[in-house]
Structure formats: C-alpha cells, structure tokens
PDB file of C-alpha atoms in Angstrom:
ATOM      1  CA  MET A   1     -22.358  -9.233  -9.801  1.00 36.00           C
ATOM      2  CA  LYS A   2     -19.795  -8.409 -12.456  1.00 44.00           C
ATOM      3  CA  ALA A   3     -17.424  -5.602 -11.489  1.00 49.00           C
ATOM      4  CA  THR A   4     -17.757  -2.468 -13.605  1.00 51.00           C
ATOM      5  CA  SER A   5     -15.789   0.750 -13.812  1.00 51.00           C
ATOM      6  CA  GLN A   6     -18.532   2.471 -11.849  1.00 49.00           C
ATOM      7  CA  ASN A   7     -18.426  -0.215  -9.114  1.00 48.00           C
ATOM      8  CA  ILE A   8     -14.697   0.345  -8.679  1.00 49.00           C
ATOM      9  CA  LEU A   9     -14.948   4.132  -8.699  1.00 52.00           C
ATOM     10  CA  ASP A  10     -17.660   3.990  -6.034  1.00 50.00           C
ATOM     11  CA  VAL A  11     -15.213   2.394  -3.568  1.00 44.00           C
ATOM     12  CA  ASP A  12     -14.258   4.742  -0.708  1.00 48.00           C
ATOM     13  CA  ARG A  13     -10.877   6.105  -1.728  1.00 70.00           C
ATOM     14  CA  HIS A  14      -9.847   8.251   1.207  1.00 86.00           C
ATOM     15  CA  PHE A  15      -6.139   7.477   1.538  1.00 96.00           C
ATOM     16  CA  SER A  16      -3.374   8.802   3.769  1.00 96.00           C
ATOM     17  CA  ILE A  17       0.243   7.800   4.322  1.00 97.00           C
ATOM     18  CA  ASN A  18       2.431   8.136   7.406  1.00 97.00           C
ATOM     19  CA  CYS A  19       5.698   9.863   6.482  1.00 96.00           C
ATOM     20  CA  CYS A  20       7.962   9.741   9.542  1.00 91.00           C
ATOM     21  CA  GLY A  21       5.071  10.602  11.846  1.00 93.00           C
ATOM     22  CA  LYS A  22       3.506  13.162   9.502  1.00 93.00           C
ATOM     23  CA  LEU A  23       0.101  12.008   8.270  1.00 96.00           C
ATOM     24  CA  VAL A  24      -0.265  13.010   4.604  1.00 97.00           C
ATOM     25  CA  ASN A  25      -3.807  13.075   3.237  1.00 97.00           C
ATOM     26  CA  LEU A  26      -4.100  11.951  -0.388  1.00 97.00           C
ATOM     27  CA  ASP A  27      -7.718  12.981  -0.960  1.00 94.00           C
ATOM     28  CA  ALA A  28      -6.402  15.846  -3.100  1.00 95.00           C
ATOM     29  CA  PRO A  29      -4.012  14.618  -5.844  1.00 97.00           C
ATOM     30  CA  LYS A  30      -0.323  15.253  -5.217  1.00 98.00           C
ATOM     31  CA  ILE A  31       2.449  16.176  -7.660  1.00 98.00           C
ATOM     32  CA  MET A  32       5.772  14.352  -7.438  1.00 98.00           C
ATOM     33  CA  GLY A  33       8.434  16.411  -9.180  1.00 98.00           C
ATOM     34  CA  ILE A  34      11.345  14.498 -10.720  1.00 96.00           C
ATOM     35  CA  LEU A  35      14.890  15.489  -9.744  1.00 95.00           C
ATOM     36  CA  ASN A  36      17.370  13.371 -11.714  1.00 90.00           C
ATOM     37  CA  LEU A  37      20.910  13.580 -10.337  1.00 89.00           C
ATOM     38  CA  THR A  38      22.099  11.752 -13.446  1.00 79.00           C
ATOM     39  CA  PRO A  39      24.180  12.506 -16.542  1.00 71.00           C
ATOM     40  CA  ASP A  40      22.243   9.999 -18.704  1.00 47.00           C
ATOM     41  CA  SER A  41      18.491  10.288 -18.066  1.00 45.00           C
ATOM     42  CA  PHE A  42      16.554  10.254 -21.336  1.00 46.00           C
ATOM     43  CA  SER A  43      15.203  13.824 -21.336  1.00 48.00           C
ATOM     44  CA  ASP A  44      17.145  15.850 -18.759  1.00 46.00           C
ATOM     45  CA  GLY A  45      20.388  13.958 -18.232  1.00 44.00           C
ATOM     46  CA  GLY A  46      23.210  16.183 -17.006  1.00 46.00           C
ATOM     47  CA  ARG A  47      21.021  19.208 -16.311  1.00 55.00           C
ATOM     48  CA  PHE A  48      20.791  18.793 -12.533  1.00 55.00           C
ATOM     49  CA  ASP A  49      23.721  16.552 -11.587  1.00 59.00           C
ATOM     50  CA  ASP A  50      25.530  19.157  -9.500  1.00 76.00           C
ATOM     51  CA  GLU A  51      24.406  20.539  -6.151  1.00 83.00           C
ATOM     52  CA  LYS A  52      23.662  24.089  -7.280  1.00 86.00           C
ATOM     53  CA  SER A  53      21.594  23.258 -10.358  1.00 86.00           C
ATOM     54  CA  ALA A  54      19.730  20.490  -8.489  1.00 88.00           C
ATOM     55  CA  LEU A  55      18.753  22.874  -5.687  1.00 92.00           C
ATOM     56  CA  VAL A  56      17.613  25.550  -8.155  1.00 93.00           C
ATOM     57  CA  HIS A  57      15.474  22.997  -9.974  1.00 94.00           C
ATOM     58  CA  ALA A  58      13.993  21.691  -6.715  1.00 94.00           C
ATOM     59  CA  GLU A  59      13.114  25.285  -5.730  1.00 95.00           C
ATOM     60  CA  GLN A  60      11.442  25.853  -9.095  1.00 96.00           C
ATOM     61  CA  MET A  61       9.344  22.697  -8.767  1.00 97.00           C
ATOM     62  CA  VAL A  62       8.268  23.630  -5.239  1.00 97.00           C
ATOM     63  CA  LYS A  63       7.211  27.099  -6.444  1.00 97.00           C
ATOM     64  CA  GLU A  64       5.219  25.510  -9.264  1.00 98.00           C
ATOM     65  CA  GLY A  65       3.291  23.260  -6.900  1.00 98.00           C
ATOM     66  CA  ALA A  66       5.240  20.055  -6.265  1.00 98.00           C
ATOM     67  CA  HIS A  67       4.281  18.329  -3.018  1.00 98.00           C
ATOM     68  CA  ILE A  68       6.989  15.647  -3.315  1.00 98.00           C
ATOM     69  CA  ILE A  69      10.507  15.782  -4.750  1.00 98.00           C
ATOM     70  CA  ASP A  70      11.635  12.427  -6.147  1.00 97.00           C
ATOM     71  CA  ILE A  71      15.430  12.205  -6.095  1.00 96.00           C
ATOM     72  CA  GLY A  72      16.881   9.745  -8.586  1.00 93.00           C
ATOM     73  CA  PRO A  73      20.615   8.997  -8.686  1.00 92.00           C
ATOM     74  CA  GLN A  74      20.395   6.311 -11.428  1.00 91.00           C
ATOM     75  CA  SER A  75      18.703   6.356 -14.827  1.00 85.00           C
ATOM     76  CA  THR A  76      16.472   3.384 -15.677  1.00 84.00           C
ATOM     77  CA  ARG A  77      15.989   4.243 -19.341  1.00 78.00           C
ATOM     78  CA  PRO A  78      16.870   1.477 -21.862  1.00 81.00           C
ATOM     79  CA  ASN A  79      20.645   0.900 -22.080  1.00 78.00           C
ATOM     80  CA  ALA A  80      21.417   3.184 -19.138  1.00 78.00           C
ATOM     81  CA  GLU A  81      24.624   2.729 -17.151  1.00 83.00           C
ATOM     82  CA  PHE A  82      24.166   0.304 -14.256  1.00 89.00           C
ATOM     83  CA  LEU A  83      25.425   1.799 -10.993  1.00 93.00           C
ATOM     84  CA  SER A  84      26.443   0.308  -7.656  1.00 95.00           C
ATOM     85  CA  PRO A  85      24.798   1.463  -4.411  1.00 96.00           C
ATOM     86  CA  GLN A  86      28.037   3.219  -3.504  1.00 97.00           C
ATOM     87  CA  GLU A  87      27.907   5.276  -6.699  1.00 94.00           C
ATOM     88  CA  GLU A  88      24.254   6.166  -6.076  1.00 95.00           C
ATOM     89  CA  ILE A  89      25.164   7.388  -2.594  1.00 96.00           C
ATOM     90  CA  ARG A  90      28.058   9.408  -4.011  1.00 93.00           C
ATOM     91  CA  ARG A  91      25.744  11.076  -6.517  1.00 92.00           C
ATOM     92  CA  ILE A  92      23.150  11.885  -3.864  1.00 94.00           C
ATOM     93  CA  GLY A  93      25.753  13.457  -1.605  1.00 94.00           C
ATOM     94  CA  ASN A  94      24.077  16.002   0.684  1.00 93.00           C
ATOM     95  CA  MET A  95      21.109  16.780  -1.578  1.00 93.00           C
ATOM     96  CA  ILE A  96      18.494  15.153   0.668  1.00 95.00           C
ATOM     97  CA  SER A  97      19.493  17.071   3.778  1.00 94.00           C
ATOM     98  CA  ILE A  98      19.934  20.309   1.800  1.00 94.00           C
ATOM     99  CA  ILE A  99      16.465  20.115   0.257  1.00 94.00           C
ATOM    100  CA  LYS A 100      14.940  19.135   3.622  1.00 94.00           C
ATOM    101  CA  LYS A 101      16.512  22.208   5.191  1.00 94.00           C
ATOM    102  CA  GLU A 102      15.475  24.589   2.396  1.00 94.00           C
ATOM    103  CA  PHE A 103      11.948  23.210   1.910  1.00 95.00           C
ATOM    104  CA  PRO A 104      10.854  21.508   5.154  1.00 95.00           C
ATOM    105  CA  GLU A 105       7.211  21.382   4.035  1.00 95.00           C
ATOM    106  CA  VAL A 106       8.024  19.210   0.991  1.00 97.00           C
ATOM    107  CA  LEU A 107       8.208  15.432   1.110  1.00 98.00           C
ATOM    108  CA  ILE A 108      11.259  13.709  -0.350  1.00 98.00           C
ATOM    109  CA  SER A 109      11.090  10.333  -2.022  1.00 98.00           C
ATOM    110  CA  LEU A 110      14.196   8.401  -3.008  1.00 98.00           C
ATOM    111  CA  ASP A 111      14.196   6.542  -6.320  1.00 97.00           C
ATOM    112  CA  THR A 112      16.444   3.525  -5.743  1.00 97.00           C
ATOM    113  CA  PHE A 113      16.326  -0.259  -5.860  1.00 97.00           C
ATOM    114  CA  TYR A 114      19.100  -0.727  -3.283  1.00 98.00           C
ATOM    115  CA  ALA A 115      18.450  -1.389   0.418  1.00 98.00           C
ATOM    116  CA  GLU A 116      21.809   0.195   1.295  1.00 98.00           C
ATOM    117  CA  VAL A 117      20.777   3.433  -0.421  1.00 98.00           C
ATOM    118  CA  VAL A 118      17.434   3.382   1.405  1.00 98.00           C
ATOM    119  CA  LYS A 119      19.299   3.182   4.720  1.00 98.00           C
ATOM    120  CA  PHE A 120      21.470   6.127   3.695  1.00 98.00           C
ATOM    121  CA  GLY A 121      18.434   8.103   2.570  1.00 98.00           C
ATOM    122  CA  PHE A 122      16.565   7.352   5.774  1.00 98.00           C
ATOM    123  CA  ASP A 123      19.454   8.720   7.827  1.00 97.00           C
ATOM    124  CA  GLN A 124      19.405  11.843   5.622  1.00 96.00           C
ATOM    125  CA  GLY A 125      15.671  12.362   6.126  1.00 97.00           C
ATOM    126  CA  ILE A 126      13.704  10.872   3.211  1.00 98.00           C
ATOM    127  CA  ASP A 127       9.946  10.429   3.606  1.00 98.00           C
ATOM    128  CA  ILE A 128       9.107   7.810   0.934  1.00 98.00           C
ATOM    129  CA  VAL A 129      10.895   4.947  -0.828  1.00 98.00           C
ATOM    130  CA  ASN A 130      10.293   4.767  -4.598  1.00 98.00           C
ATOM    131  CA  ASP A 131      11.588   1.383  -5.807  1.00 98.00           C
ATOM    132  CA  ILE A 132      11.080   0.669  -9.518  1.00 96.00           C
ATOM    133  CA  SER A 133      12.158  -2.960  -8.973  1.00 97.00           C
ATOM    134  CA  GLY A 134       9.408  -4.117  -6.635  1.00 97.00           C
ATOM    135  CA  GLY A 135      12.116  -5.609  -4.428  1.00 97.00           C
ATOM    136  CA  ASN A 136      13.320  -7.834  -7.271  1.00 97.00           C
ATOM    137  CA  TYR A 137      16.834  -6.387  -7.611  1.00 96.00           C
ATOM    138  CA  ASP A 138      17.818  -6.447  -3.914  1.00 97.00           C
ATOM    139  CA  ASP A 139      16.462  -9.188  -1.652  1.00 96.00           C
ATOM    140  CA  LYS A 140      16.961  -6.987   1.436  1.00 98.00           C
ATOM    141  CA  MET A 141      14.762  -4.147   0.163  1.00 98.00           C
ATOM    142  CA  PHE A 142      11.423  -5.127   1.722  1.00 98.00           C
ATOM    143  CA  GLU A 143      12.995  -5.942   5.081  1.00 98.00           C
ATOM    144  CA  THR A 144      14.870  -2.638   5.095  1.00 98.00           C
ATOM    145  CA  VAL A 145      11.783  -0.574   4.231  1.00 98.00           C
ATOM    146  CA  GLY A 146       9.891  -2.374   6.978  1.00 98.00           C
ATOM    147  CA  GLU A 147      12.587  -1.405   9.467  1.00 98.00           C
ATOM    148  CA  THR A 148      12.417   2.271   8.464  1.00 98.00           C
ATOM    149  CA  GLY A 149       8.620   2.431   8.665  1.00 97.00           C
ATOM    150  CA  LEU A 150       8.545   4.548   5.498  1.00 98.00           C
ATOM    151  CA  PRO A 151       5.801   4.415   2.848  1.00 98.00           C
ATOM    152  CA  TYR A 152       6.824   2.306  -0.150  1.00 98.00           C
ATOM    153  CA  ILE A 153       5.988   2.813  -3.820  1.00 98.00           C
ATOM    154  CA  LEU A 154       5.584  -0.636  -5.373  1.00 98.00           C
ATOM    155  CA  MET A 155       6.039  -0.637  -9.150  1.00 98.00           C
ATOM    156  CA  HIS A 156       5.073  -3.349 -11.617  1.00 98.00           C
ATOM    157  CA  VAL A 157       8.183  -4.426 -13.532  1.00 97.00           C
ATOM    158  CA  ASN A 158       9.858  -7.479 -15.056  1.00 96.00           C
ATOM    159  CA  PRO A 159      11.747  -9.672 -12.546  1.00 94.00           C
ATOM    160  CA  THR A 160      15.360  -8.871 -13.510  1.00 94.00           C
ATOM    161  CA  TYR A 161      17.335  -5.734 -14.328  1.00 92.00           C
ATOM    162  CA  PRO A 162      18.390  -6.953 -17.812  1.00 92.00           C
ATOM    163  CA  SER A 163      14.757  -7.801 -18.687  1.00 94.00           C
ATOM    164  CA  MET A 164      13.348  -4.531 -17.300  1.00 93.00           C
ATOM    165  CA  HIS A 165      12.241  -3.192 -20.685  1.00 93.00           C
ATOM    166  CA  GLU A 166      11.536  -6.477 -22.529  1.00 95.00           C
ATOM    167  CA  LYS A 167       7.949  -6.963 -23.724  1.00 95.00           C
ATOM    168  CA  LEU A 168       7.147 -10.218 -21.902  1.00 95.00           C
ATOM    169  CA  ILE A 169       3.448  -9.901 -20.984  1.00 96.00           C
ATOM    170  CA  GLU A 170       1.326 -12.263 -23.095  1.00 96.00           C
ATOM    171  CA  GLU A 171      -1.816 -12.400 -20.925  1.00 96.00           C
ATOM    172  CA  ASP A 172      -4.164  -9.514 -20.166  1.00 98.00           C
ATOM    173  CA  VAL A 173      -1.960  -6.729 -18.808  1.00 98.00           C
ATOM    174  CA  ILE A 174      -4.320  -5.730 -15.960  1.00 98.00           C
ATOM    175  CA  LEU A 175      -4.564  -9.362 -14.838  1.00 98.00           C
ATOM    176  CA  ASN A 176      -0.762  -9.569 -14.909  1.00 98.00           C
ATOM    177  CA  ILE A 177      -0.347  -6.350 -12.923  1.00 98.00           C
ATOM    178  CA  ASN A 178      -2.880  -7.319 -10.263  1.00 98.00           C
ATOM    179  CA  ARG A 179      -1.434 -10.807  -9.818  1.00 97.00           C
ATOM    180  CA  TYR A 180       1.997  -9.232  -9.335  1.00 98.00           C
ATOM    181  CA  PHE A 181       0.698  -6.671  -6.844  1.00 98.00           C
ATOM    182  CA  SER A 182      -1.189  -9.289  -4.860  1.00 97.00           C
ATOM    183  CA  GLY A 183       1.950 -11.315  -4.168  1.00 97.00           C
ATOM    184  CA  LYS A 184       4.211  -8.325  -3.543  1.00 98.00           C
ATOM    185  CA  VAL A 185       1.791  -6.591  -1.168  1.00 98.00           C
ATOM    186  CA  PHE A 186       1.593  -9.771   0.920  1.00 97.00           C
ATOM    187  CA  GLN A 187       5.413  -9.922   1.118  1.00 98.00           C
ATOM    188  CA  LEU A 188       5.653  -6.257   2.069  1.00 98.00           C
ATOM    189  CA  GLN A 189       3.055  -6.570   4.799  1.00 97.00           C
ATOM    190  CA  GLU A 190       4.837  -9.641   6.155  1.00 97.00           C
ATOM    191  CA  THR A 191       7.989  -7.520   6.604  1.00 97.00           C
ATOM    192  CA  GLY A 192       6.108  -4.746   8.387  1.00 97.00           C
ATOM    193  CA  VAL A 193       5.541  -2.228   5.578  1.00 98.00           C
ATOM    194  CA  LYS A 194       2.245  -0.488   6.350  1.00 96.00           C
ATOM    195  CA  ASP A 195       1.826   2.229   3.711  1.00 98.00           C
ATOM    196  CA  ILE A 196       1.998   0.969   0.118  1.00 98.00           C
ATOM    197  CA  ILE A 197       1.446   3.035  -3.033  1.00 98.00           C
ATOM    198  CA  LEU A 198       0.898   1.151  -6.297  1.00 98.00           C
ATOM    199  CA  ASP A 199       2.618   2.190  -9.534  1.00 98.00           C
ATOM    200  CA  PRO A 200       1.518   0.171 -12.607  1.00 98.00           C
ATOM    201  CA  GLY A 201       4.865   0.831 -14.286  1.00 98.00           C
ATOM    202  CA  PHE A 202       3.977   2.739 -17.430  1.00 98.00           C
ATOM    203  CA  GLY A 203       6.750   2.341 -19.992  1.00 95.00           C
ATOM    204  CA  PHE A 204       8.366  -0.656 -18.305  1.00 96.00           C
ATOM    205  CA  GLY A 205       8.100  -3.918 -20.271  1.00 96.00           C
ATOM    206  CA  LYS A 206       4.768  -3.064 -21.890  1.00 98.00           C
ATOM    207  CA  THR A 207       3.774  -2.549 -25.498  1.00 98.00           C
ATOM    208  CA  VAL A 208       2.228   0.747 -26.573  1.00 98.00           C
ATOM    209  CA  ALA A 209      -1.171  -0.974 -26.601  1.00 98.00           C
ATOM    210  CA  GLN A 210      -0.610  -2.418 -23.100  1.00 98.00           C
ATOM    211  CA  ASN A 211       0.360   0.987 -21.734  1.00 98.00           C
ATOM    212  CA  HIS A 212      -2.834   2.519 -23.109  1.00 98.00           C
ATOM    213  CA  GLN A 213      -4.960  -0.384 -21.851  1.00 98.00           C
ATOM    214  CA  THR A 214      -3.452   0.134 -18.397  1.00 98.00           C
ATOM    215  CA  MET A 215      -4.496   3.784 -18.514  1.00 98.00           C
ATOM    216  CA  ASP A 216      -7.948   2.966 -19.899  1.00 98.00           C
ATOM    217  CA  GLU A 217      -8.547   0.429 -17.113  1.00 98.00           C
ATOM    218  CA  LEU A 218      -6.546   2.137 -14.362  1.00 98.00           C
ATOM    219  CA  GLU A 219      -9.448   1.996 -11.913  1.00 96.00           C
ATOM    220  CA  PHE A 220      -9.081  -1.806 -11.822  1.00 97.00           C
ATOM    221  CA  VAL A 221      -5.398  -1.712 -10.791  1.00 98.00           C
ATOM    222  CA  GLY A 222      -5.380  -2.819  -7.160  1.00 96.00           C
ATOM    223  CA  PHE A 223      -9.195  -2.518  -7.123  1.00 90.00           C
ATOM    224  CA  GLY A 224      -9.094   0.764  -5.224  1.00 91.00           C
ATOM    225  CA  LYS A 225      -7.523  -0.727  -2.098  1.00 94.00           C
ATOM    226  CA  MET A 226      -4.344   1.372  -2.171  1.00 97.00           C
ATOM    227  CA  PRO A 227      -3.393   4.774  -3.593  1.00 98.00           C
ATOM    228  CA  LEU A 228      -2.153   4.838  -7.183  1.00 98.00           C
ATOM    229  CA  LEU A 229       0.864   6.667  -8.570  1.00 98.00           C
ATOM    230  CA  VAL A 230       1.022   7.342 -12.312  1.00 98.00           C
ATOM    231  CA  GLY A 231       4.351   8.104 -13.987  1.00 98.00           C
ATOM    232  CA  ILE A 232       3.936   8.774 -17.708  1.00 98.00           C
ATOM    233  CA  SER A 233       5.972  11.963 -18.030  1.00 96.00           C
ATOM    234  CA  ARG A 234       7.966  12.037 -21.305  1.00 94.00           C
ATOM    235  CA  LYS A 235       7.498   8.289 -21.834  1.00 94.00           C
ATOM    236  CA  SER A 236       8.142   6.793 -25.262  1.00 94.00           C
ATOM    237  CA  PHE A 237       4.751   5.085 -25.560  1.00 96.00           C
ATOM    238  CA  ILE A 238       3.351   8.614 -25.933  1.00 97.00           C
ATOM    239  CA  TYR A 239       5.929  10.369 -28.105  1.00 96.00           C
ATOM    240  CA  LYS A 240       7.229   7.616 -30.424  1.00 96.00           C
ATOM    241  CA  PRO A 241       3.889   6.793 -32.129  1.00 97.00           C
ATOM    242  CA  LEU A 242       3.431  10.533 -32.702  1.00 97.00           C
ATOM    243  CA  GLY A 243       6.884  10.993 -34.216  1.00 97.00           C
ATOM    244  CA  LYS A 244       7.698  13.595 -31.573  1.00 96.00           C
ATOM    245  CA  SER A 245      10.457  14.102 -28.989  1.00 95.00           C
ATOM    246  CA  PRO A 246       9.970  13.701 -25.216  1.00 93.00           C
ATOM    247  CA  LEU A 247       9.817  17.501 -24.875  1.00 93.00           C
ATOM    248  CA  GLU A 248       7.025  17.943 -27.443  1.00 96.00           C
ATOM    249  CA  ILE A 249       4.181  15.985 -25.844  1.00 96.00           C
ATOM    250  CA  ASN A 250       3.002  18.135 -22.953  1.00 96.00           C
ATOM    251  CA  GLU A 251      -0.517  18.520 -24.370  1.00 97.00           C
ATOM    252  CA  GLU A 252      -0.904  14.773 -24.894  1.00 97.00           C
ATOM    253  CA  THR A 253       0.563  14.049 -21.463  1.00 98.00           C
ATOM    254  CA  GLN A 254      -1.835  16.404 -19.688  1.00 98.00           C
ATOM    255  CA  ARG A 255      -4.800  14.752 -21.412  1.00 98.00           C
ATOM    256  CA  LEU A 256      -3.621  11.415 -20.067  1.00 98.00           C
ATOM    257  CA  HIS A 257      -3.035  12.952 -16.628  1.00 98.00           C
ATOM    258  CA  LYS A 258      -6.650  14.105 -16.612  1.00 98.00           C
ATOM    259  CA  LYS A 259      -7.798  10.593 -17.497  1.00 98.00           C
ATOM    260  CA  ALA A 260      -5.618   9.162 -14.712  1.00 98.00           C
ATOM    261  CA  LEU A 261      -7.153  11.557 -12.192  1.00 97.00           C
ATOM    262  CA  GLN A 262     -10.660  10.644 -13.320  1.00 96.00           C
ATOM    263  CA  LYS A 263      -9.779   6.996 -12.742  1.00 96.00           C
ATOM    264  CA  GLY A 264      -8.486   7.550  -9.225  1.00 96.00           C
ATOM    265  CA  ALA A 265      -4.762   8.364  -9.432  1.00 97.00           C
ATOM    266  CA  LYS A 266      -3.558  10.118  -6.276  1.00 98.00           C
ATOM    267  CA  ILE A 267       0.048  10.973  -7.218  1.00 98.00           C
ATOM    268  CA  LEU A 268       1.373  12.130 -10.599  1.00 98.00           C
ATOM    269  CA  ARG A 269       5.140  11.765 -11.086  1.00 98.00           C
ATOM    270  CA  VAL A 270       6.201  14.471 -13.547  1.00 98.00           C
ATOM    271  CA  HIS A 271       8.917  16.603 -15.093  1.00 96.00           C
ATOM    272  CA  ASP A 272       6.549  19.473 -15.957  1.00 96.00           C
ATOM    273  CA  VAL A 273       5.162  20.581 -12.601  1.00 98.00           C
ATOM    274  CA  ALA A 274       3.461  23.854 -13.570  1.00 98.00           C
ATOM    275  CA  GLU A 275       1.469  22.262 -16.391  1.00 98.00           C
ATOM    276  CA  THR A 276       0.438  19.351 -14.175  1.00 98.00           C
ATOM    277  CA  PHE A 277      -0.608  21.710 -11.386  1.00 98.00           C
ATOM    278  CA  LYS A 278      -2.966  23.404 -13.850  1.00 98.00           C
ATOM    279  CA  THR A 279      -4.355  20.022 -14.926  1.00 98.00           C
ATOM    280  CA  ILE A 280      -5.092  19.068 -11.318  1.00 98.00           C
ATOM    281  CA  ARG A 281      -6.666  22.470 -10.601  1.00 97.00           C
ATOM    282  CA  ASP A 282      -8.894  22.168 -13.669  1.00 97.00           C
ATOM    283  CA  PHE A 283      -9.834  18.617 -12.670  1.00 96.00           C
ATOM    284  CA  GLU A 284     -10.786  19.702  -9.146  1.00 94.00           C
ATOM    285  CA  ASP A 285     -12.714  22.715 -10.435  1.00 92.00           C
ATOM    286  CA  SER A 286     -14.679  20.470 -12.803  1.00 85.00           C
ATOM    287  CA  GLY A 287     -15.925  18.336  -9.913  1.00 75.00           C
ATOM    288  CA  LEU A 288     -15.278  15.102 -11.830  1.00 66.00           C
TER     289      LEU A 288
END
C-alpha cells in the first residue's frame, strides 16, 4: 500500500527523551528559545553577548513559556566568523551553570559542532546537544555524545562547513533528507546515542522551494520514528521572497509553525517565544 500523509500521521507518536535522568515527555509540543551569545547572528547579534543581558533574556523567555534554552556561542549565518572550540567555550563562560541555577526547571541545549565544547557543556550541566553539522565538522562528536548519554539533535546539512549554505540538492529534497538521516542515525546508535531528535535543517543548503516542500511534507521526514524539531524562526526563505526583514515576519512564521505542529513537530526553535506559545495553545485548543 502506498504511504499517504494520513498513514504517516496515524503512526503512534508518543515520544520522550532522557535528559540526565529526567524523562521529558514530548506529547505536548515544546518551545526552544534561542539565546545567541554572539556579536554577529543575523537578527540579534550583539544583544545578548554579555552575562547580564543574556540572563535577562533567558528569564524573559522562561516567563513567556520556553521549555528549553538553546545556547549558541557561534553564528552559522552565511559568511559568519568561524570560531575555534576554545573561543566558543570562552563565550559561553559561566552562562550554563548560571541559567541552571536560576531556572532549574528549564532544559538547556548547547548549539555547537565541537566535541570539546560538548564535554565542557556536559560538565556545566547541559541537557541536550544541538549539533547543526550532523557530526560532519568534528569526527569525535558522535562518540562524545554517546559517552555523555545526552539526547542529540541531528540536523540535515551539507557535508562541509564551507558548503553549509550552498544549494546542492538536485534530487527530491525529502528523499535526500531521509537518506541522510538513515545513515546518521545508524552511526549515532552504533556509538551509544539513544535519544535522537531530527531537524530537517530549514534554511541550510535548500532553495526557497525546497524549504517549503520540506514543510509541506514534514510528516514524511523520518517517517514518524523520532521526534521532529523545526527551526524556521527569522529564516530568509520566509522574509526574502516577501521583501521584508527578519523582524517583520512573525505572522507568516506562526502560520508555518501551526502547519509544522499539524504535521507532527514536537519542538519549535524560536526567537519569539510569547507568540509561539500562543500558537501552540491555539493548536492544542483546536484539537487538530
């Protein structure tokens, strides 16, 4: 029988992840609030790159409904400065332990593609590893995550840092994504990683049409076997065709968030927490 959208959506999608011994149920969608400790991120660079402003922003996101704070010490926008693991660690400083102390109920994910930074973050108390490289930029990443026992966010991306944003996909984008995930999940499981979250990599190496196809067919990504994370917040495939800036597309973004939720997304990675919280509440109230 040919697989249909309805077939996929009928699959039992009761997911949970083990975060340092804390079992986190993903039946209700979770909000991952973005905390960029960077001077050069595309929409909020320099706003939260000191300890005080970062903590204030983290507090605001928690109040607005964030379940996870995603700490990012390095921008991955096109033409961003490439940092060493030592510089990432310097930028992170004590922020992980400070946020853990202030907001013990909130999970912390660390956005890095370096195994050395994962080890540092683990010692500081992170709960999740968010690696945009899929282990491609550091050959010790999968082994290190396996040793920590942390959940791992696996993102679809081109194989090298310089090619990260090049439009290289010539075949069907969903076929490409699923082939990539199939091989990477096997490698992760071989190194002992048990909890894997799939991120289709919106905005990374995909045309505008491919990004929208990925959203339209999101239920086929991973075929419902693992929880999905969607990160479309302030992405250029939304704002550039509209002739708008990253800060002017909240309405369009929330419409896409609703579609993602309808198609099974369990985590939304966002800048605008309050607006996304409302979208999730409306989605749950609708019973869709």
